[in-house]
Amino acid sequence: DAGVTQSPTHLIKTRGQHVTLRCSPISGHKSVSWYQQVLGQGPQFIFQYYEKEERGRGNFPDRFSARQFPNYSSELNVNALLLGDSALYLCASSLRSRGVTEAFFGQGTRLTVV
Amino acid sequence: AQTVTQSQPEMSVQEAETVTLSCTYDTSESDYYLFWYKQPPSRQMILVIRQEAYKQQNATENRFSVNFQKAAKSFSLKISDSQLGDAAMYFCAYRREYGGSQGNLIFGKGTKLSVKP
């Protein structure tokens, strides 16, 4: 079975531009979460979606937005990119939104803002 | 707010030896889970071991075991018979449960483990 897949794997953008990152969860998984991992730090929570509804939002500016589609795949959008947005963006999927359920991570998208 | 602290930025162990990675957390919740994740250079986060807060028994997964001290809010990872493939960043993470729903993962800053042959 395919794991969590993220695209693209690497991306270089210019300050002020917009970026869309994509995530396909493991088949059957209905919950998708996004995390930002700055170099040398642990991942920080951005969004969680379950059944196409936002279930949680981290402390990130409104430039960050996300959505989940009927097939449970998800997009993370970032507007007006800043140099500080350079990071590894991780997507995690899980079977459901509660209880003992493991989060499976993708390999991430490395975003560099120049 | 919940926090997770890993006080060891780097650790080193000889192959076949045992190493313990430390983690402390702060929470006022009673219902939560604790995790250790491994992140090799390939970047993918891999779950190593999980501990439910309501369970007194320490979790074990093959060569990996935890020492969960709930009152002290401590959650250390012991790796026995260390192998070269264990070299990676290790992250301690916390997740609360509330209203029947799952909270997000809160990660520490990580510990870089090197394994010497």
mmCIF file with all atom_site columns, C-alpha atoms in Angstrom:
data_model
loop_
_atom_site.group_PDB
_atom_site.id
_atom_site.type_symbol
_atom_site.label_atom_id
_atom_site.label_alt_id
_atom_site.label_comp_id
_atom_site.label_asym_id
_atom_site.label_entity_id
_atom_site.label_seq_id
_atom_site.pdbx_PDB_ins_code
_atom_site.Cartn_x
_atom_site.Cartn_y
_atom_site.Cartn_z
_atom_site.occupancy
_atom_site.B_iso_or_equiv
_atom_site.pdbx_formal_charge
_atom_site.auth_seq_id
_atom_site.auth_comp_id
_atom_site.auth_asym_id
_atom_site.auth_atom_id
_atom_site.pdbx_PDB_model_num
ATOM 1   C CA . ASP A 1 1   ? 0.000   0.000  0.000  1.00 0.00 ? 1   ASP A CA 1
ATOM 2   C CA . ALA A 1 2   ? 1.172   3.504  -0.760 1.00 0.00 ? 2   ALA A CA 1
ATOM 3   C CA . GLY A 1 3   ? 2.071   5.656  2.182  1.00 0.00 ? 3   GLY A CA 1
ATOM 4   C CA . VAL A 1 4   ? 1.393   9.339  2.567  1.00 0.00 ? 4   VAL A CA 1
ATOM 5   C CA . THR A 1 5   ? 2.556   11.096 -0.585 1.00 0.00 ? 5   THR A CA 1
ATOM 6   C CA . GLN A 1 6   ? 3.442   14.763 -0.814 1.00 0.00 ? 6   GLN A CA 1
ATOM 7   C CA . SER A 1 7   ? 4.187   16.885 -3.839 1.00 0.00 ? 7   SER A CA 1
ATOM 8   C CA . PRO A 1 8   ? 6.373   18.500 -4.845 1.00 0.00 ? 8   PRO A CA 1
ATOM 9   C CA . THR A 1 9   ? 9.372   17.221 -2.884 1.00 0.00 ? 9   THR A CA 1
ATOM 10  C CA . HIS A 1 10  ? 11.324  20.439 -3.309 1.00 0.00 ? 10  HIS A CA 1
ATOM 11  C CA . LEU A 1 11  ? 10.268  23.935 -4.237 1.00 0.00 ? 11  LEU A CA 1
ATOM 12  C CA . ILE A 1 12  ? 11.973  27.292 -4.590 1.00 0.00 ? 12  ILE A CA 1
ATOM 13  C CA . LYS A 1 13  ? 9.838   30.433 -4.501 1.00 0.00 ? 13  LYS A CA 1
ATOM 14  C CA . THR A 1 14  ? 10.458  34.170 -4.388 1.00 0.00 ? 14  THR A CA 1
ATOM 15  C CA . ARG A 1 15  ? 9.303   36.418 -1.572 1.00 0.00 ? 15  ARG A CA 1
ATOM 16  C CA . GLY A 1 16  ? 5.730   37.608 -2.085 1.00 0.00 ? 16  GLY A CA 1
ATOM 17  C CA . GLN A 1 17  ? 4.738   34.641 -4.225 1.00 0.00 ? 17  GLN A CA 1
ATOM 18  C CA . HIS A 1 18  ? 2.068   32.082 -3.452 1.00 0.00 ? 18  HIS A CA 1
ATOM 19  C CA . VAL A 1 19  ? 2.611   28.330 -3.035 1.00 0.00 ? 19  VAL A CA 1
ATOM 20  C CA . THR A 1 20  ? 0.373   25.254 -2.958 1.00 0.00 ? 20  THR A CA 1
ATOM 21  C CA . LEU A 1 21  ? 1.536   22.024 -1.384 1.00 0.00 ? 21  LEU A CA 1
ATOM 22  C CA . ARG A 1 22  ? -0.325  18.767 -1.865 1.00 0.00 ? 22  ARG A CA 1
ATOM 23  C CA . CYS A 1 23  ? -0.846  15.675 0.215  1.00 0.00 ? 23  CYS A CA 1
ATOM 24  C CA . SER A 1 24  ? -2.479  12.336 -0.500 1.00 0.00 ? 24  SER A CA 1
ATOM 25  C CA . PRO A 1 25  ? -3.252  10.333 2.641  1.00 0.00 ? 25  PRO A CA 1
ATOM 26  C CA . ILE A 1 26  ? -3.053  6.598  3.039  1.00 0.00 ? 26  ILE A CA 1
ATOM 27  C CA . SER A 1 27  ? -6.081  4.936  1.480  1.00 0.00 ? 27  SER A CA 1
ATOM 28  C CA . GLY A 1 28  ? -8.937  4.905  3.991  1.00 0.00 ? 28  GLY A CA 1
ATOM 29  C CA . HIS A 1 29  ? -7.466  7.622  6.192  1.00 0.00 ? 29  HIS A CA 1
ATOM 30  C CA . LYS A 1 30  ? -9.861  10.501 6.712  1.00 0.00 ? 30  LYS A CA 1
ATOM 31  C CA . SER A 1 31  ? -7.758  12.804 8.859  1.00 0.00 ? 31  SER A CA 1
ATOM 32  C CA . VAL A 1 32  ? -4.934  14.948 7.498  1.00 0.00 ? 32  VAL A CA 1
ATOM 33  C CA . SER A 1 33  ? -2.688  17.289 9.453  1.00 0.00 ? 33  SER A CA 1
ATOM 34  C CA . TRP A 1 34  ? -0.020  19.740 8.316  1.00 0.00 ? 34  TRP A CA 1
ATOM 35  C CA . TYR A 1 35  ? 3.167   20.617 10.178 1.00 0.00 ? 35  TYR A CA 1
ATOM 36  C CA . GLN A 1 36  ? 5.967   23.096 9.549  1.00 0.00 ? 36  GLN A CA 1
ATOM 37  C CA . GLN A 1 37  ? 9.499   22.035 10.499 1.00 0.00 ? 37  GLN A CA 1
ATOM 38  C CA . VAL A 1 38  ? 12.083  24.779 10.492 1.00 0.00 ? 38  VAL A CA 1
ATOM 39  C CA . LEU A 1 39  ? 15.699  23.605 10.317 1.00 0.00 ? 39  LEU A CA 1
ATOM 40  C CA . GLY A 1 40  ? 16.914  22.414 13.701 1.00 0.00 ? 40  GLY A CA 1
ATOM 41  C CA . GLN A 1 41  ? 13.471  22.416 15.305 1.00 0.00 ? 41  GLN A CA 1
ATOM 42  C CA . GLY A 1 42  ? 10.656  20.003 15.894 1.00 0.00 ? 42  GLY A CA 1
ATOM 43  C CA . PRO A 1 43  ? 7.556   20.152 13.688 1.00 0.00 ? 43  PRO A CA 1
ATOM 44  C CA . GLN A 1 44  ? 4.922   22.732 14.554 1.00 0.00 ? 44  GLN A CA 1
ATOM 45  C CA . PHE A 1 45  ? 1.224   22.124 13.980 1.00 0.00 ? 45  PHE A CA 1
ATOM 46  C CA . ILE A 1 46  ? -0.489  24.190 11.295 1.00 0.00 ? 46  ILE A CA 1
ATOM 47  C CA . PHE A 1 47  ? -3.860  22.562 10.493 1.00 0.00 ? 47  PHE A CA 1
ATOM 48  C CA . GLN A 1 48  ? -5.889  19.424 11.024 1.00 0.00 ? 48  GLN A CA 1
ATOM 49  C CA . TYR A 1 49  ? -8.756  18.319 8.792  1.00 0.00 ? 49  TYR A CA 1
ATOM 50  C CA . TYR A 1 50  ? -11.159 15.483 9.254  1.00 0.00 ? 50  TYR A CA 1
ATOM 51  C CA . GLU A 1 51  ? -13.931 14.607 6.836  1.00 0.00 ? 51  GLU A CA 1
ATOM 52  C CA . LYS A 1 52  ? -13.274 17.878 4.974  1.00 0.00 ? 52  LYS A CA 1
ATOM 53  C CA . GLU A 1 53  ? -13.821 19.993 8.083  1.00 0.00 ? 53  GLU A CA 1
ATOM 54  C CA . GLU A 1 54  ? -11.138 21.961 9.883  1.00 0.00 ? 54  GLU A CA 1
ATOM 55  C CA . ARG A 1 55  ? -10.642 20.422 13.308 1.00 0.00 ? 55  ARG A CA 1
ATOM 56  C CA . GLY A 1 56  ? -7.713  22.449 14.528 1.00 0.00 ? 56  GLY A CA 1
ATOM 57  C CA . ARG A 1 57  ? -5.483  25.367 13.649 1.00 0.00 ? 57  ARG A CA 1
ATOM 58  C CA . GLY A 1 58  ? -2.069  26.237 15.028 1.00 0.00 ? 58  GLY A CA 1
ATOM 59  C CA . ASN A 1 59  ? -0.604  29.643 15.710 1.00 0.00 ? 59  ASN A CA 1
ATOM 60  C CA . PHE A 1 60  ? 0.076   30.636 12.109 1.00 0.00 ? 60  PHE A CA 1
ATOM 61  C CA . PRO A 1 61  ? -0.923  33.827 10.273 1.00 0.00 ? 61  PRO A CA 1
ATOM 62  C CA . ASP A 1 62  ? -3.895  34.021 7.921  1.00 0.00 ? 62  ASP A CA 1
ATOM 63  C CA . ARG A 1 63  ? -1.502  33.741 4.987  1.00 0.00 ? 63  ARG A CA 1
ATOM 64  C CA . PHE A 1 64  ? -1.674  30.023 5.662  1.00 0.00 ? 64  PHE A CA 1
ATOM 65  C CA . SER A 1 65  ? -4.807  28.180 4.592  1.00 0.00 ? 65  SER A CA 1
ATOM 66  C CA . ALA A 1 66  ? -5.743  24.618 3.781  1.00 0.00 ? 66  ALA A CA 1
ATOM 67  C CA . ARG A 1 67  ? -8.572  22.453 2.582  1.00 0.00 ? 67  ARG A CA 1
ATOM 68  C CA . GLN A 1 68  ? -9.465  18.810 2.280  1.00 0.00 ? 68  GLN A CA 1
ATOM 69  C CA . PHE A 1 69  ? -11.163 17.332 -0.742 1.00 0.00 ? 69  PHE A CA 1
ATOM 70  C CA . PRO A 1 70  ? -13.873 14.628 -0.979 1.00 0.00 ? 70  PRO A CA 1
ATOM 71  C CA . ASN A 1 71  ? -11.171 12.020 -1.662 1.00 0.00 ? 71  ASN A CA 1
ATOM 72  C CA . TYR A 1 72  ? -9.467  13.152 1.609  1.00 0.00 ? 72  TYR A CA 1
ATOM 73  C CA . SER A 1 73  ? -6.428  14.589 -0.150 1.00 0.00 ? 73  SER A CA 1
ATOM 74  C CA . SER A 1 74  ? -5.405  18.016 1.068  1.00 0.00 ? 74  SER A CA 1
ATOM 75  C CA . GLU A 1 75  ? -3.755  21.242 -0.033 1.00 0.00 ? 75  GLU A CA 1
ATOM 76  C CA . LEU A 1 76  ? -1.809  23.723 2.030  1.00 0.00 ? 76  LEU A CA 1
ATOM 77  C CA . ASN A 1 77  ? -1.667  27.235 0.609  1.00 0.00 ? 77  ASN A CA 1
ATOM 78  C CA . VAL A 1 78  ? 0.678   29.974 1.688  1.00 0.00 ? 78  VAL A CA 1
ATOM 79  C CA . ASN A 1 79  ? 0.270   33.524 0.342  1.00 0.00 ? 79  ASN A CA 1
ATOM 80  C CA . ALA A 1 80  ? 2.741   36.416 0.322  1.00 0.00 ? 80  ALA A CA 1
ATOM 81  C CA . LEU A 1 81  ? 5.709   34.207 1.101  1.00 0.00 ? 81  LEU A CA 1
ATOM 82  C CA . LEU A 1 82  ? 8.320   35.430 3.547  1.00 0.00 ? 82  LEU A CA 1
ATOM 83  C CA . LEU A 1 83  ? 11.904  34.241 3.943  1.00 0.00 ? 83  LEU A CA 1
ATOM 84  C CA . GLY A 1 84  ? 10.858  32.788 7.303  1.00 0.00 ? 84  GLY A CA 1
ATOM 85  C CA . ASP A 1 85  ? 8.429   30.425 5.570  1.00 0.00 ? 85  ASP A CA 1
ATOM 86  C CA . SER A 1 86  ? 11.398  28.395 4.350  1.00 0.00 ? 86  SER A CA 1
ATOM 87  C CA . ALA A 1 87  ? 10.948  25.007 5.997  1.00 0.00 ? 87  ALA A CA 1
ATOM 88  C CA . LEU A 1 88  ? 10.054  21.367 5.569  1.00 0.00 ? 88  LEU A CA 1
ATOM 89  C CA . TYR A 1 89  ? 6.283   20.999 5.382  1.00 0.00 ? 89  TYR A CA 1
ATOM 90  C CA . LEU A 1 90  ? 5.045   17.649 6.625  1.00 0.00 ? 90  LEU A CA 1
ATOM 91  C CA . CYS A 1 91  ? 1.687   16.062 6.044  1.00 0.00 ? 91  CYS A CA 1
ATOM 92  C CA . ALA A 1 92  ? 0.373   13.319 8.320  1.00 0.00 ? 92  ALA A CA 1
ATOM 93  C CA . SER A 1 93  ? -2.675  11.140 7.875  1.00 0.00 ? 93  SER A CA 1
ATOM 94  C CA . SER A 1 94  ? -4.543  9.006  10.364 1.00 0.00 ? 94  SER A CA 1
ATOM 95  C CA . LEU A 1 95  ? -7.494  6.703  10.219 1.00 0.00 ? 95  LEU A CA 1
ATOM 96  C CA . ARG A 1 96  ? -9.802  8.844  12.320 1.00 0.00 ? 96  ARG A CA 1
ATOM 97  C CA . SER A 1 97  ? -9.761  11.896 14.476 1.00 0.00 ? 97  SER A CA 1
ATOM 98  C CA . ARG A 1 98  ? -9.894  10.331 17.917 1.00 0.00 ? 98  ARG A CA 1
ATOM 99  C CA . GLY A 1 99  ? -8.713  7.494  20.041 1.00 0.00 ? 99  GLY A CA 1
ATOM 100 C CA . VAL A 1 100 ? -5.589  5.433  19.682 1.00 0.00 ? 100 VAL A CA 1
ATOM 101 C CA . THR A 1 101 ? -4.689  6.131  16.115 1.00 0.00 ? 101 THR A CA 1
ATOM 102 C CA . GLU A 1 102 ? -1.223  6.477  14.694 1.00 0.00 ? 102 GLU A CA 1
ATOM 103 C CA . ALA A 1 103 ? -0.251  9.424  12.518 1.00 0.00 ? 103 ALA A CA 1
ATOM 104 C CA . PHE A 1 104 ? 1.694   8.419  9.409  1.00 0.00 ? 104 PHE A CA 1
ATOM 105 C CA . PHE A 1 105 ? 3.916   11.081 7.900  1.00 0.00 ? 105 PHE A CA 1
ATOM 106 C CA . GLY A 1 106 ? 4.917   11.792 4.339  1.00 0.00 ? 106 GLY A CA 1
ATOM 107 C CA . GLN A 1 107 ? 8.466   12.689 3.333  1.00 0.00 ? 107 GLN A CA 1
ATOM 108 C CA . GLY A 1 108 ? 7.617   16.348 3.247  1.00 0.00 ? 108 GLY A CA 1
ATOM 109 C CA . THR A 1 109 ? 8.005   19.243 0.866  1.00 0.00 ? 109 THR A CA 1
ATOM 110 C CA . ARG A 1 110 ? 11.165  21.298 1.273  1.00 0.00 ? 110 ARG A CA 1
ATOM 111 C CA . LEU A 1 111 ? 10.202  24.924 0.570  1.00 0.00 ? 111 LEU A CA 1
ATOM 112 C CA . THR A 1 112 ? 12.914  27.499 0.067  1.00 0.00 ? 112 THR A CA 1
ATOM 113 C CA . VAL A 1 113 ? 11.920  31.162 -0.177 1.00 0.00 ? 113 VAL A CA 1
ATOM 114 C CA . VAL A 1 114 ? 14.545  33.463 -1.723 1.00 0.00 ? 114 VAL A CA 1
ATOM 115 C CA . ALA B 2 1   ? -0.285  25.348 27.102 1.00 0.00 ? 1   ALA B CA 1
ATOM 116 C CA . GLN B 2 2   ? 1.384   21.998 26.752 1.00 0.00 ? 2   GLN B CA 1
ATOM 117 C CA . THR B 2 3   ? 5.126   21.907 26.171 1.00 0.00 ? 3   THR B CA 1
ATOM 118 C CA . VAL B 2 4   ? 7.645   19.181 25.425 1.00 0.00 ? 4   VAL B CA 1
ATOM 119 C CA . THR B 2 5   ? 11.312  19.556 26.353 1.00 0.00 ? 5   THR B CA 1
ATOM 120 C CA . GLN B 2 6   ? 14.239  17.498 25.139 1.00 0.00 ? 6   GLN B CA 1
ATOM 121 C CA . SER B 2 7   ? 17.333  18.654 26.990 1.00 0.00 ? 7   SER B CA 1
ATOM 122 C CA . GLN B 2 8   ? 19.888  16.676 24.983 1.00 0.00 ? 8   GLN B CA 1
ATOM 123 C CA . PRO B 2 9   ? 20.533  18.252 21.563 1.00 0.00 ? 9   PRO B CA 1
ATOM 124 C CA . GLU B 2 10  ? 22.982  15.462 20.671 1.00 0.00 ? 10  GLU B CA 1
ATOM 125 C CA . MET B 2 11  ? 23.802  12.009 21.969 1.00 0.00 ? 11  MET B CA 1
ATOM 126 C CA . SER B 2 12  ? 26.290  9.392  20.899 1.00 0.00 ? 12  SER B CA 1
ATOM 127 C CA . VAL B 2 13  ? 26.368  5.633  21.505 1.00 0.00 ? 13  VAL B CA 1
ATOM 128 C CA . GLN B 2 14  ? 28.649  2.790  20.557 1.00 0.00 ? 14  GLN B CA 1
ATOM 129 C CA . GLU B 2 15  ? 27.149  0.100  18.364 1.00 0.00 ? 15  GLU B CA 1
ATOM 130 C CA . ALA B 2 16  ? 25.545  -2.695 20.462 1.00 0.00 ? 16  ALA B CA 1
ATOM 131 C CA . GLU B 2 17  ? 25.440  -0.478 23.554 1.00 0.00 ? 17  GLU B CA 1
ATOM 132 C CA . THR B 2 18  ? 22.415  1.077  25.278 1.00 0.00 ? 18  THR B CA 1
ATOM 133 C CA . VAL B 2 19  ? 21.434  4.747  25.211 1.00 0.00 ? 19  VAL B CA 1
ATOM 134 C CA . THR B 2 20  ? 18.654  6.712  26.912 1.00 0.00 ? 20  THR B CA 1
ATOM 135 C CA . LEU B 2 21  ? 17.089  9.843  25.461 1.00 0.00 ? 21  LEU B CA 1
ATOM 136 C CA . SER B 2 22  ? 15.308  12.195 27.854 1.00 0.00 ? 22  SER B CA 1
ATOM 137 C CA . CYS B 2 23  ? 12.011  13.997 27.496 1.00 0.00 ? 23  CYS B CA 1
ATOM 138 C CA . THR B 2 24  ? 9.894   15.991 29.909 1.00 0.00 ? 24  THR B CA 1
ATOM 139 C CA . TYR B 2 25  ? 6.513   17.534 29.250 1.00 0.00 ? 25  TYR B CA 1
ATOM 140 C CA . ASP B 2 26  ? 4.144   19.915 30.911 1.00 0.00 ? 26  ASP B CA 1
ATOM 141 C CA . THR B 2 27  ? 0.387   19.492 30.895 1.00 0.00 ? 27  THR B CA 1
ATOM 142 C CA . SER B 2 28  ? -2.606  19.838 33.160 1.00 0.00 ? 28  SER B CA 1
ATOM 143 C CA . GLU B 2 29  ? -4.569  17.265 31.167 1.00 0.00 ? 29  GLU B CA 1
ATOM 144 C CA . SER B 2 30  ? -5.141  13.721 32.406 1.00 0.00 ? 30  SER B CA 1
ATOM 145 C CA . ASP B 2 31  ? -5.950  12.063 29.098 1.00 0.00 ? 31  ASP B CA 1
ATOM 146 C CA . TYR B 2 32  ? -3.086  12.121 26.612 1.00 0.00 ? 32  TYR B CA 1
ATOM 147 C CA . TYR B 2 33  ? -0.608  10.088 24.623 1.00 0.00 ? 33  TYR B CA 1
ATOM 148 C CA . LEU B 2 34  ? 3.156   10.302 24.348 1.00 0.00 ? 34  LEU B CA 1
ATOM 149 C CA . PHE B 2 35  ? 5.233   9.282  21.368 1.00 0.00 ? 35  PHE B CA 1
ATOM 150 C CA . TRP B 2 36  ? 8.797   8.915  20.204 1.00 0.00 ? 36  TRP B CA 1
ATOM 151 C CA . TYR B 2 37  ? 9.360   9.557  16.511 1.00 0.00 ? 37  TYR B CA 1
ATOM 152 C CA . LYS B 2 38  ? 12.516  8.908  14.521 1.00 0.00 ? 38  LYS B CA 1
ATOM 153 C CA . GLN B 2 39  ? 13.466  11.165 11.596 1.00 0.00 ? 39  GLN B CA 1
ATOM 154 C CA . PRO B 2 40  ? 16.350  9.849  9.485  1.00 0.00 ? 40  PRO B CA 1
ATOM 155 C CA . PRO B 2 41  ? 17.992  11.978 6.763  1.00 0.00 ? 41  PRO B CA 1
ATOM 156 C CA . SER B 2 42  ? 15.235  10.819 4.407  1.00 0.00 ? 42  SER B CA 1
ATOM 157 C CA . ARG B 2 43  ? 13.055  13.274 6.416  1.00 0.00 ? 43  ARG B CA 1
ATOM 158 C CA . GLN B 2 44  ? 10.125  10.905 6.951  1.00 0.00 ? 44  GLN B CA 1
ATOM 159 C CA . MET B 2 45  ? 8.877   10.770 10.528 1.00 0.00 ? 45  MET B CA 1
ATOM 160 C CA . ILE B 2 46  ? 8.576   7.190  11.726 1.00 0.00 ? 46  ILE B CA 1
ATOM 161 C CA . LEU B 2 47  ? 6.751   6.224  14.908 1.00 0.00 ? 47  LEU B CA 1
ATOM 162 C CA . VAL B 2 48  ? 9.056   4.331  17.263 1.00 0.00 ? 48  VAL B CA 1
ATOM 163 C CA . ILE B 2 49  ? 6.856   3.812  20.303 1.00 0.00 ? 49  ILE B CA 1
ATOM 164 C CA . ARG B 2 50  ? 3.648   5.079  21.895 1.00 0.00 ? 50  ARG B CA 1
ATOM 165 C CA . GLN B 2 51  ? 2.493   5.340  25.506 1.00 0.00 ? 51  GLN B CA 1
ATOM 166 C CA . GLU B 2 52  ? -1.067  5.934  26.695 1.00 0.00 ? 52  GLU B CA 1
ATOM 167 C CA . ALA B 2 53  ? -1.091  8.088  29.832 1.00 0.00 ? 53  ALA B CA 1
ATOM 168 C CA . TYR B 2 54  ? -3.698  5.922  31.550 1.00 0.00 ? 54  TYR B CA 1
ATOM 169 C CA . LYS B 2 55  ? -1.465  2.856  31.291 1.00 0.00 ? 55  LYS B CA 1
ATOM 170 C CA . GLN B 2 56  ? 0.990   2.346  34.128 1.00 0.00 ? 56  GLN B CA 1
ATOM 171 C CA . GLN B 2 57  ? 2.957   -0.281 32.266 1.00 0.00 ? 57  GLN B CA 1
ATOM 172 C CA . ASN B 2 58  ? 5.859   1.060  30.226 1.00 0.00 ? 58  ASN B CA 1
ATOM 173 C CA . ALA B 2 59  ? 5.582   0.437  26.484 1.00 0.00 ? 59  ALA B CA 1
ATOM 174 C CA . THR B 2 60  ? 8.124   -1.803 24.745 1.00 0.00 ? 60  THR B CA 1
ATOM 175 C CA . GLU B 2 61  ? 8.784   -2.400 21.061 1.00 0.00 ? 61  GLU B CA 1
ATOM 176 C CA . ASN B 2 62  ? 11.624  -4.835 20.453 1.00 0.00 ? 62  ASN B CA 1
ATOM 177 C CA . ARG B 2 63  ? 14.858  -2.949 21.292 1.00 0.00 ? 63  ARG B CA 1
ATOM 178 C CA . PHE B 2 64  ? 12.981  0.213  22.223 1.00 0.00 ? 64  PHE B CA 1
ATOM 179 C CA . SER B 2 65  ? 11.391  0.808  25.609 1.00 0.00 ? 65  SER B CA 1
ATOM 180 C CA . VAL B 2 66  ? 10.215  3.803  27.578 1.00 0.00 ? 66  VAL B CA 1
ATOM 181 C CA . ASN B 2 67  ? 10.369  4.872  31.196 1.00 0.00 ? 67  ASN B CA 1
ATOM 182 C CA . PHE B 2 68  ? 7.106   6.733  31.761 1.00 0.00 ? 68  PHE B CA 1
ATOM 183 C CA . GLN B 2 69  ? 6.945   8.628  35.050 1.00 0.00 ? 69  GLN B CA 1
ATOM 184 C CA . LYS B 2 70  ? 3.543   10.328 35.009 1.00 0.00 ? 70  LYS B CA 1
ATOM 185 C CA . ALA B 2 71  ? 3.891   12.228 38.275 1.00 0.00 ? 71  ALA B CA 1
ATOM 186 C CA . ALA B 2 72  ? 7.281   13.577 37.222 1.00 0.00 ? 72  ALA B CA 1
ATOM 187 C CA . LYS B 2 73  ? 6.026   14.191 33.659 1.00 0.00 ? 73  LYS B CA 1
ATOM 188 C CA . SER B 2 74  ? 8.994   12.338 32.278 1.00 0.00 ? 74  SER B CA 1
ATOM 189 C CA . PHE B 2 75  ? 9.099   10.068 29.241 1.00 0.00 ? 75  PHE B CA 1
ATOM 190 C CA . SER B 2 76  ? 12.533  8.702  28.345 1.00 0.00 ? 76  SER B CA 1
ATOM 191 C CA . LEU B 2 77  ? 13.409  6.343  25.486 1.00 0.00 ? 77  LEU B CA 1
ATOM 192 C CA . LYS B 2 78  ? 15.877  3.520  25.942 1.00 0.00 ? 78  LYS B CA 1
ATOM 193 C CA . ILE B 2 79  ? 17.457  1.957  22.879 1.00 0.00 ? 79  ILE B CA 1
ATOM 194 C CA . SER B 2 80  ? 19.158  -1.368 23.565 1.00 0.00 ? 80  SER B CA 1
ATOM 195 C CA . ASP B 2 81  ? 21.717  -3.093 21.354 1.00 0.00 ? 81  ASP B CA 1
ATOM 196 C CA . SER B 2 82  ? 22.095  0.073  19.262 1.00 0.00 ? 82  SER B CA 1
ATOM 197 C CA . GLN B 2 83  ? 22.487  -0.406 15.522 1.00 0.00 ? 83  GLN B CA 1
ATOM 198 C CA . LEU B 2 84  ? 23.960  1.859  12.856 1.00 0.00 ? 84  LEU B CA 1
ATOM 199 C CA . GLY B 2 85  ? 20.462  2.278  11.421 1.00 0.00 ? 85  GLY B CA 1
ATOM 200 C CA . ASP B 2 86  ? 19.300  3.863  14.672 1.00 0.00 ? 86  ASP B CA 1
ATOM 201 C CA . ALA B 2 87  ? 21.254  7.025  13.845 1.00 0.00 ? 87  ALA B CA 1
ATOM 202 C CA . ALA B 2 88  ? 18.675  9.778  13.326 1.00 0.00 ? 88  ALA B CA 1
ATOM 203 C CA . MET B 2 89  ? 16.886  12.700 14.951 1.00 0.00 ? 89  MET B CA 1
ATOM 204 C CA . TYR B 2 90  ? 14.545  11.531 17.684 1.00 0.00 ? 90  TYR B CA 1
ATOM 205 C CA . PHE B 2 91  ? 11.526  13.607 18.624 1.00 0.00 ? 91  PHE B CA 1
ATOM 206 C CA . CYS B 2 92  ? 9.394   13.250 21.700 1.00 0.00 ? 92  CYS B CA 1
ATOM 207 C CA . ALA B 2 93  ? 5.768   14.251 21.105 1.00 0.00 ? 93  ALA B CA 1
ATOM 208 C CA . TYR B 2 94  ? 2.608   14.777 23.135 1.00 0.00 ? 94  TYR B CA 1
ATOM 209 C CA . ARG B 2 95  ? -0.999  14.570 22.043 1.00 0.00 ? 95  ARG B CA 1
ATOM 210 C CA . ARG B 2 96  ? -4.009  15.257 24.185 1.00 0.00 ? 96  ARG B CA 1
ATOM 211 C CA . GLU B 2 97  ? -7.472  13.794 23.864 1.00 0.00 ? 97  GLU B CA 1
ATOM 212 C CA . TYR B 2 98  ? -10.438 16.037 24.528 1.00 0.00 ? 98  TYR B CA 1
ATOM 213 C CA . GLY B 2 99  ? -14.156 15.685 23.982 1.00 0.00 ? 99  GLY B CA 1
ATOM 214 C CA . GLY B 2 100 ? -13.526 12.384 22.240 1.00 0.00 ? 100 GLY B CA 1
ATOM 215 C CA . SER B 2 101 ? -11.370 14.106 19.645 1.00 0.00 ? 101 SER B CA 1
ATOM 216 C CA . GLN B 2 102 ? -7.686  13.888 18.989 1.00 0.00 ? 102 GLN B CA 1
ATOM 217 C CA . GLY B 2 103 ? -5.505  16.921 19.502 1.00 0.00 ? 103 GLY B CA 1
ATOM 218 C CA . ASN B 2 104 ? -2.507  17.782 17.415 1.00 0.00 ? 104 ASN B CA 1
ATOM 219 C CA . LEU B 2 105 ? 1.016   16.522 18.088 1.00 0.00 ? 105 LEU B CA 1
ATOM 220 C CA . ILE B 2 106 ? 3.294   18.809 20.080 1.00 0.00 ? 106 ILE B CA 1
ATOM 221 C CA . PHE B 2 107 ? 6.954   18.035 19.450 1.00 0.00 ? 107 PHE B CA 1
ATOM 222 C CA . GLY B 2 108 ? 10.150  18.691 21.336 1.00 0.00 ? 108 GLY B CA 1
ATOM 223 C CA . LYS B 2 109 ? 13.185  20.145 19.570 1.00 0.00 ? 109 LYS B CA 1
ATOM 224 C CA . GLY B 2 110 ? 14.725  16.743 19.033 1.00 0.00 ? 110 GLY B CA 1
ATOM 225 C CA . THR B 2 111 ? 17.864  14.819 19.943 1.00 0.00 ? 111 THR B CA 1
ATOM 226 C CA . LYS B 2 112 ? 20.383  13.889 17.268 1.00 0.00 ? 112 LYS B CA 1
ATOM 227 C CA . LEU B 2 113 ? 21.621  10.359 17.914 1.00 0.00 ? 113 LEU B CA 1
ATOM 228 C CA . SER B 2 114 ? 24.912  9.192  16.421 1.00 0.00 ? 114 SER B CA 1
ATOM 229 C CA . VAL B 2 115 ? 25.923  5.526  16.483 1.00 0.00 ? 115 VAL B CA 1
ATOM 230 C CA . LYS B 2 116 ? 29.632  4.717  16.362 1.00 0.00 ? 116 LYS B CA 1
ATOM 231 C CA . PRO B 2 117 ? 30.760  1.453  14.776 1.00 0.00 ? 117 PRO B CA 1
#
